[in-house]
C-alpha cells in the first residue's frame, strides 16, 4: 500500500513507468504499479484522467485507488482504466442508467454516467449545454487517448449545444514553420477532425470565455481545463467542477452531466482565508499570488482579503491558472470583487484557517520557479492562458524598435480568433518584424517543445512555470513580460 498526503498531478508528477517524479511529493521515488494508492485528490491538469488510462493500458497503474475528496480526474481515469476506486467514507449510491436512457442518452454512455454517478454519490443529472473539452493535444493524450477518441468519434455525435475544445499540440495551419515532427502533426490533425465531426466548435483555446458565447452567471456548465474552471467559477460566477477531458467528452455526447461538487451551493463556501499583506502590481504578482493560493489552500475554497481595486482580466486569468496548477483551485472568492462575494451569497462561518500571504512568500515562489539561466534561453513563450488582445498589444509595444537576439524563438500563444483580431490591428506584423511569432491553437506546454530542440524556456506564467520542468523537460526563466523581453532582445 502506498499512502500519500500530497495531491497528485497526473500530468507531471508520474512518469510513463509509474514512478513518482515530483520531489515535493511525500512518495517521491516510489513506483505505483500494482499498488493500492491512497492520496487526497488530483491537482492540476484535467487531462490527468487520460494519463491514468494510459498507465493502465501500459500495465503501470495502481490496482486500486483510494481518494479523500470527490475528484472527477481520478474517478474518470479509474473508471475508464478499469481500476478499482473508492472515496474514503463515502457510500456508493445506486444509480439507474435507464433514467438517462429515457432522456435519449445511448445505453453505453448512460451506463458509464450511471457508474460515475455511483462513485460521485449523485443520481441527479442536468443538461450539459456548455462543455469545454480538454485532452486535445496528441502530446497529452498520446496514442491511448487517440484510440479512445476514435472509438467514441465513430459511434457518437455531441448532443450538447456549445462544445468548445482546448489547445492542440501545434498551430493547425502553420505547423510546418515550427519544426513539428510530421508524425505528430498527422495524429494531431486526426484528433481535431474527430472533435469537429462530433460537433465541436474549432475554438482550440483555453480561453473560450474570450472568443465564444458563455452563459449567464449562476448557470451550470461542464468544463475541463483547469484555468477555465477557475475563471468561470470565480470571475464569472458560472458553476462547474474541474471535470476531466474524458468526462466532458462523455457529457457532451450525452447532453447531460452529474450534479455534484461545485454545482451545489454548500460546496462553494470558503474554508480558508488568505489575507494578502502586500501590494500587488501587475500580472506577475497575481500569478505568484495564484501559485501561493494553490499551495496554501490544500484543496479548500479560499476567501481572499487585502486586494485593492479590481484586478484586470489578464490578472484574474493568470492567477486562477497558477492556483489550479500549483494546487487544485477550482473556485476562489475575493472580498467585494468576485460575484458571489460581492453579492454576499457565501457564508464565512466555515473558515477553518486564516493565513497571511506576505511579499517574502511570493518572492520565495518566484525564486523556486526560476530554474534556468538567462543566457541559455532559447524559447520565450507568453500567453498561458492564451493571450488576450491587451497582452498582445503590450508585447507588440515592448518589442517596438527591437530585435529578438539570434538563437531565441519568441511565441505569443493565443487562439486563432484572437490572432485574427491582432492581425487586423497590425500587431502580428509588429511582433513578427521584431523576430517573434503569434502562434495560434497551441501553447508551450502542450506542444512537443522538447522534441523541437528547446531546453530553456522563459515565461511570465506561473502555470507554465509549474509544468515546463517535468512535463516538457525545460529549465525555466520566470519573470515579468517586460523583464523577459529585456533579457532576449539584441543590446
Ligand atoms: Fe492554456 Fe497551455 Fe497554459 S492550455 S492554460 S496555455 S498550459
XYZ file of C-alpha atoms and ligand atoms in Angstrom:
498
model
C 0.000 0.000 0.000
C 1.261 3.492 -0.884
C -0.215 6.308 1.154
C 0.455 9.962 0.377
C -0.641 13.198 1.993
C 0.321 15.097 -1.180
C -2.083 15.698 -4.079
C -1.042 14.120 -7.374
C -0.867 15.977 -10.681
C -1.145 13.076 -13.113
C 0.237 15.199 -15.936
C 3.667 15.839 -14.467
C 4.073 14.033 -11.111
C 4.090 10.470 -12.514
C 6.229 9.183 -15.387
C 5.227 6.597 -18.008
C 6.506 3.716 -15.862
C 4.506 4.744 -12.793
C 7.380 6.426 -10.909
C 6.539 9.450 -8.765
C 8.866 12.147 -10.093
C 7.714 15.183 -8.107
C 10.424 15.845 -5.480
C 7.848 17.682 -3.324
C 5.682 14.564 -3.022
C 5.986 12.516 0.169
C 6.132 9.376 -2.011
C 8.823 10.773 -4.342
C 10.839 7.983 -5.969
C 8.224 5.285 -5.300
C 6.525 3.283 -8.060
C 2.713 2.985 -8.060
C 2.420 -0.071 -10.364
C 0.063 -2.670 -8.875
C -0.197 -0.805 -5.542
C -3.208 0.281 -3.528
C -2.625 4.024 -3.837
C -4.195 6.431 -1.358
C -3.942 10.235 -1.743
C -6.155 13.279 -1.077
C -7.168 14.144 -4.682
C -5.701 15.030 -8.063
C -4.341 18.524 -8.556
C -3.674 20.426 -11.753
C -4.309 19.292 -15.280
C -7.647 17.917 -16.386
C -6.018 15.521 -18.855
C -4.947 13.596 -15.749
C -7.668 11.007 -16.387
C -6.183 10.261 -19.819
C -2.803 9.785 -18.140
C -4.318 7.281 -15.694
C -5.932 5.302 -18.546
C -2.600 5.380 -20.355
C -0.767 3.957 -17.326
C -3.434 1.245 -17.033
C -3.026 0.217 -20.689
C 0.754 0.006 -20.251
C 0.465 -2.059 -17.079
C 1.791 0.640 -14.739
C -1.394 1.719 -12.957
C -2.216 1.066 -9.307
C -4.608 -1.852 -8.752
C -6.829 0.260 -6.513
C -7.098 3.999 -5.834
C -8.484 5.493 -2.628
C -9.094 9.247 -2.582
C -10.364 11.501 0.191
C -12.256 14.005 -1.914
C -14.662 13.682 -4.847
C -12.327 14.252 -7.742
C -13.532 13.637 -11.317
C -10.000 13.489 -12.751
C -9.124 10.415 -10.706
C -12.616 8.916 -10.829
C -12.939 9.001 -14.643
C -9.352 7.840 -15.116
C -10.037 4.890 -12.839
C -13.415 4.055 -14.414
C -12.097 4.037 -17.991
C -8.811 2.421 -16.949
C -10.771 -0.295 -15.090
C -9.063 0.427 -11.778
C -10.963 -0.120 -8.536
C -11.829 3.251 -6.986
C -13.032 4.245 -3.526
C -13.756 7.604 -1.953
C -12.957 7.384 1.748
C -16.044 7.453 3.925
C -18.430 7.941 1.007
C -21.237 5.469 0.398
C -21.804 4.484 -3.205
C -25.240 5.468 -4.467
C -27.218 3.147 -6.714
C -27.954 4.930 -9.995
C -30.357 3.559 -12.586
C -28.973 4.062 -16.118
C -32.431 3.653 -17.650
C -33.374 7.112 -16.314
C -30.710 8.571 -18.582
C -31.800 6.377 -21.483
C -35.299 7.838 -21.128
C -33.689 11.243 -21.731
C -32.351 9.933 -25.042
C -28.847 9.001 -23.834
C -27.427 5.941 -25.644
C -27.218 2.817 -23.487
C -23.401 2.544 -23.371
C -22.967 6.212 -22.375
C -25.871 6.050 -19.898
C -24.183 3.065 -18.188
C -20.903 4.964 -17.887
C -22.574 8.074 -16.478
C -24.585 5.985 -14.034
C -21.400 4.256 -12.895
C -19.722 7.640 -12.384
C -22.801 8.888 -10.515
C -22.499 5.913 -8.138
C -18.930 6.864 -7.250
C -19.616 10.615 -7.204
C -22.628 9.999 -4.954
C -25.310 11.550 -7.156
C -28.232 10.300 -9.198
C -29.127 13.769 -10.408
C -28.188 14.635 -13.999
C -28.624 18.093 -15.512
C -28.489 19.437 -19.065
C -24.989 19.964 -20.381
C -25.403 22.820 -22.852
C -21.934 24.330 -22.453
C -18.962 21.967 -22.417
C -15.218 22.625 -22.779
C -13.188 19.534 -23.635
C -9.530 19.169 -22.639
C -7.419 16.320 -23.980
C -6.910 17.722 -27.449
C -3.134 17.723 -27.806
C -1.654 14.423 -29.015
C 1.238 15.080 -26.628
C -1.041 14.988 -23.577
C -3.426 12.180 -24.546
C -0.940 10.030 -26.517
C -1.955 7.009 -28.620
C -4.248 5.572 -25.923
C -6.215 8.817 -25.834
C -6.428 8.955 -29.616
C -7.760 5.377 -29.698
C -10.476 6.313 -27.190
C -11.473 9.374 -29.225
C -11.548 7.260 -32.415
C -13.864 4.820 -30.665
C -16.339 7.460 -29.440
C -15.965 9.561 -32.593
C -17.035 6.688 -34.844
C -20.173 5.967 -32.812
C -21.477 9.276 -31.477
C -22.168 12.975 -32.113
C -22.403 15.702 -29.448
C -25.868 16.446 -28.096
C -24.545 19.418 -26.073
C -25.159 22.680 -27.963
C -21.927 24.569 -27.291
C -18.863 22.361 -27.254
C -15.515 24.167 -27.273
C -12.104 22.497 -27.265
C -8.721 23.088 -25.646
C -5.435 23.921 -27.383
C -3.862 21.354 -29.687
C -0.208 20.366 -29.862
C 0.575 22.699 -32.778
C -0.572 25.669 -34.834
C -3.067 23.812 -37.012
C -2.496 25.962 -40.103
C 1.179 26.768 -39.796
C 2.781 23.764 -38.047
C 5.362 23.268 -40.780
C 7.010 26.595 -39.857
C 7.648 25.358 -36.303
C 9.625 22.187 -36.780
C 6.766 19.981 -35.558
C 7.517 16.338 -36.425
C 5.276 15.205 -39.308
C 4.201 12.017 -37.500
C 2.970 14.142 -34.564
C 1.171 16.559 -36.913
C -0.812 13.799 -38.639
C -2.059 12.412 -35.311
C -2.950 15.915 -34.157
C -4.947 16.595 -37.318
C -6.878 13.382 -36.779
C -7.817 14.375 -33.205
C -9.159 17.755 -34.337
C -11.073 16.114 -37.209
C -12.745 13.724 -34.754
C -13.871 16.542 -32.440
C -15.142 18.613 -35.377
C -17.044 15.668 -36.803
C -18.670 15.128 -33.418
C -19.874 18.736 -33.383
C -17.285 20.820 -31.504
C -16.564 24.437 -32.413
C -12.999 24.932 -33.688
C -12.062 27.289 -30.830
C -8.879 25.313 -29.914
C -8.176 27.559 -26.927
C -8.001 27.591 -23.132
C -9.741 30.987 -23.085
C -13.120 30.085 -24.618
C -14.650 32.855 -22.489
C -12.803 35.405 -24.687
C -13.913 34.032 -28.049
C -17.115 32.042 -27.627
C -20.586 32.542 -26.176
C -20.801 31.897 -22.426
C -23.988 31.550 -20.358
C -25.294 33.872 -17.636
C -23.740 33.816 -14.150
C -25.016 31.090 -11.812
C -25.646 28.695 -14.709
C -24.316 25.116 -14.535
C -21.750 24.089 -17.155
C -19.167 21.307 -17.587
C -15.615 22.442 -18.200
C -12.369 20.533 -18.316
C -9.491 22.931 -18.462
C -8.264 23.827 -15.028
C -7.694 27.525 -15.788
C -11.118 27.824 -17.460
C -12.726 26.196 -14.413
C -11.074 28.684 -12.035
C -12.004 31.652 -14.247
C -15.634 30.684 -14.820
C -16.378 29.755 -11.204
C -14.548 32.648 -9.601
C -14.677 35.578 -12.010
C -17.887 34.878 -13.958
C -19.866 33.076 -11.234
C -20.672 30.212 -13.658
C -20.751 26.834 -11.894
C -18.551 23.956 -12.954
C -16.477 21.215 -11.407
C -12.929 20.642 -12.618
C -14.032 17.912 -14.972
C -11.638 15.671 -16.811
C -11.068 15.632 -20.569
C -12.786 12.241 -20.728
C -15.769 13.134 -18.539
C -16.571 16.199 -20.641
C -16.308 14.122 -23.816
C -18.982 11.788 -22.429
C -21.199 14.595 -21.061
C -21.055 16.337 -24.458
C -22.197 13.088 -26.106
C -24.938 12.541 -23.516
C -26.045 16.178 -23.376
C -26.240 15.617 -19.610
C -23.801 15.631 -16.713
C -23.953 14.823 -12.996
C -24.910 17.486 -10.456
C -22.438 17.325 -7.571
C -19.493 19.227 -6.092
C -19.384 22.886 -7.132
C -22.856 22.716 -8.687
C -24.114 22.672 -5.077
C -24.156 25.862 -3.044
C -22.767 24.289 0.128
C -19.553 23.270 -1.647
C -18.927 26.822 -2.846
C -18.460 28.200 0.669
C -14.889 29.236 1.536
C -12.961 27.134 4.039
C -9.684 29.055 4.255
C -8.977 32.783 4.434
C -5.918 34.297 2.780
C -5.001 37.817 3.894
C -2.766 39.464 1.337
C -0.330 41.633 3.241
C 1.491 43.134 0.266
C 0.613 45.406 -2.609
C 0.134 43.544 -5.895
C 1.386 45.144 -9.089
C 0.806 43.585 -12.473
C 0.393 40.076 -13.851
C 3.500 38.556 -12.277
C 2.335 39.416 -8.758
C -1.091 37.953 -9.479
C 0.371 34.751 -10.918
C 2.538 34.466 -7.767
C -0.494 35.035 -5.548
C -2.359 32.357 -7.529
C 0.529 29.935 -7.056
C 0.622 30.650 -3.318
C -3.167 30.277 -3.139
C -2.923 26.789 -4.691
C -0.210 25.657 -2.304
C -1.739 27.152 0.853
C -5.392 26.244 0.315
C -4.778 22.471 0.224
C -7.880 21.665 -1.814
C -10.156 24.086 0.087
C -12.041 27.072 -1.401
C -10.155 30.258 -0.403
C -11.565 33.662 0.537
C -9.078 36.403 -0.217
C -8.860 39.715 1.581
C -6.470 42.608 1.060
C -6.592 43.002 -2.734
C -7.021 46.669 -3.567
C -9.241 47.547 -6.527
C -10.458 45.337 -9.336
C -7.845 43.053 -10.941
C -7.693 43.158 -14.749
C -8.978 40.289 -16.882
C -5.347 39.269 -17.520
C -4.527 39.292 -13.786
C -7.571 37.154 -12.986
C -6.693 34.794 -15.829
C -3.111 34.152 -14.767
C -3.952 33.996 -11.059
C -6.575 31.247 -11.423
C -4.388 29.275 -13.838
C -1.431 29.311 -11.437
C -3.624 28.310 -8.485
C -5.173 25.456 -10.440
C -1.718 24.185 -11.406
C 0.067 24.523 -8.051
C -2.863 23.170 -6.021
C -6.369 22.456 -7.184
C -8.055 25.826 -7.107
C -11.368 25.467 -8.916
C -13.017 28.424 -7.192
C -11.792 31.376 -5.149
C -13.601 34.386 -3.769
C -12.151 37.880 -3.410
C -13.783 40.122 -0.840
C -16.053 42.688 -2.520
C -14.861 41.686 -6.010
C -15.877 38.232 -7.289
C -19.616 37.702 -7.980
C -20.593 35.516 -5.021
C -18.502 37.512 -2.545
C -19.857 40.802 -3.883
C -23.456 39.619 -3.758
C -22.811 38.185 -0.252
C -24.068 34.781 -1.435
C -21.475 32.923 0.627
C -21.088 32.477 4.339
C -17.775 32.959 6.132
C -18.872 30.787 9.055
C -16.957 27.734 7.865
C -13.465 29.244 7.646
C -11.103 26.717 9.277
C -7.833 28.580 8.966
C -6.531 32.096 8.319
C -3.184 32.553 6.586
C -1.301 35.773 5.848
C 0.306 35.973 2.408
C 3.469 38.062 2.593
C 5.841 39.509 -0.004
C 8.513 37.081 1.249
C 6.244 34.141 0.378
C 5.732 35.484 -3.160
C 9.467 36.122 -3.586
C 10.235 32.565 -2.483
C 7.856 31.171 -5.097
C 9.451 33.334 -7.791
C 12.861 32.023 -6.820
C 11.656 28.420 -6.727
C 10.148 28.651 -10.230
C 13.367 30.067 -11.715
C 15.467 27.069 -12.642
C 17.165 28.312 -15.818
C 19.886 30.756 -16.828
C 19.150 33.944 -18.752
C 21.961 33.315 -21.277
C 20.595 29.831 -22.073
C 17.057 30.922 -23.021
C 16.185 29.500 -26.445
C 12.413 29.843 -26.281
C 10.256 32.662 -24.926
C 6.562 31.994 -24.501
C 3.808 34.362 -23.497
C 0.103 33.544 -23.392
C -0.609 30.968 -20.692
C -3.603 31.003 -20.534
C -3.921 32.104 -24.166
C -3.129 35.791 -24.621
C -5.857 38.414 -24.755
C -5.742 41.293 -27.234
C -4.437 43.562 -24.443
C -1.495 41.245 -23.785
C -0.672 41.016 -27.499
C -0.783 44.840 -27.664
C 1.526 45.131 -24.668
C 4.052 42.683 -26.153
C 3.968 44.399 -29.557
C 4.603 47.713 -27.785
C 7.521 46.337 -25.752
C 9.098 44.866 -28.903
C 8.767 48.071 -30.965
C 12.118 49.035 -32.476
C 13.834 45.937 -31.018
C 15.074 42.612 -32.412
C 14.899 39.226 -30.703
C 18.508 38.009 -30.482
C 19.742 35.118 -32.618
C 19.133 31.661 -31.224
C 15.936 32.685 -29.397
C 12.384 31.925 -30.598
C 9.580 34.095 -29.238
C 6.000 32.828 -29.213
C 2.870 34.674 -28.183
C 0.352 31.849 -27.789
C -3.279 32.679 -28.388
C -6.492 31.473 -30.001
C -6.940 31.684 -33.761
C -9.842 34.126 -33.290
C -7.637 36.433 -31.191
C -4.765 36.152 -33.673
C -7.101 37.299 -36.432
C -8.130 40.358 -34.389
C -4.490 41.114 -33.597
C -3.640 40.757 -37.260
C -6.325 43.274 -38.283
C -4.770 45.771 -35.862
C -1.298 45.225 -37.325
C 0.003 43.695 -34.068
C 1.028 40.360 -35.596
C 3.198 42.174 -38.148
C 4.805 44.282 -35.402
C 5.720 41.191 -33.383
C 6.989 39.409 -36.497
C 9.146 42.346 -37.556
C 10.910 42.104 -34.168
C 11.559 38.403 -34.904
C 8.697 36.911 -32.833
C 5.612 34.878 -33.780
C 1.974 34.901 -32.783
C 1.206 31.190 -32.530
C -2.420 30.056 -32.683
C -4.178 26.880 -31.420
C -1.389 25.668 -29.141
C 0.931 26.547 -26.264
C 4.367 25.914 -24.813
C 3.150 23.112 -22.552
C 1.014 21.011 -24.894
C 3.249 21.269 -27.976
C 6.267 18.945 -28.197
C 8.868 21.693 -27.492
C 11.352 19.231 -26.014
C 11.371 17.366 -29.361
C 11.756 20.663 -31.210
C 15.153 21.283 -29.640
C 14.321 23.729 -26.807
C 15.822 23.286 -23.346
C 15.381 26.633 -21.557
C 12.078 28.478 -21.775
C 11.234 31.913 -20.431
C 7.665 32.546 -19.322
C 5.600 35.057 -17.347
C 3.053 32.406 -16.324
C 3.022 30.543 -13.010
C 1.074 27.704 -14.626
C 3.588 27.279 -17.444
C 6.496 27.565 -14.982
C 4.956 24.706 -12.995
C 4.536 22.282 -15.916
C 7.545 23.116 -18.109
C 10.259 21.429 -15.988
C 8.822 17.935 -15.603
C 6.309 17.647 -18.450
C 8.423 19.431 -21.096
C 11.917 18.861 -19.649
C 12.717 22.584 -19.651
C 14.746 24.863 -17.448
C 12.615 27.896 -16.724
C 13.318 31.605 -16.582
C 10.307 33.163 -14.904
C 9.853 36.941 -14.936
C 7.550 39.810 -15.962
C 6.777 40.287 -19.662
C 8.985 43.372 -19.693
C 11.774 41.640 -17.763
C 11.848 38.730 -20.214
C 11.853 40.934 -23.293
C 14.734 42.923 -21.773
C 16.719 39.680 -21.470
C 16.252 38.412 -25.045
C 16.487 41.419 -27.378
C 19.698 42.481 -29.108
C 21.538 45.019 -26.986
Fe -3.592 27.143 -21.793
Fe -1.464 25.764 -22.310
Fe -1.473 27.374 -20.288
S -3.519 25.030 -22.422
S -3.575 27.476 -19.606
S -1.659 27.976 -22.422
S -0.636 25.322 -20.291
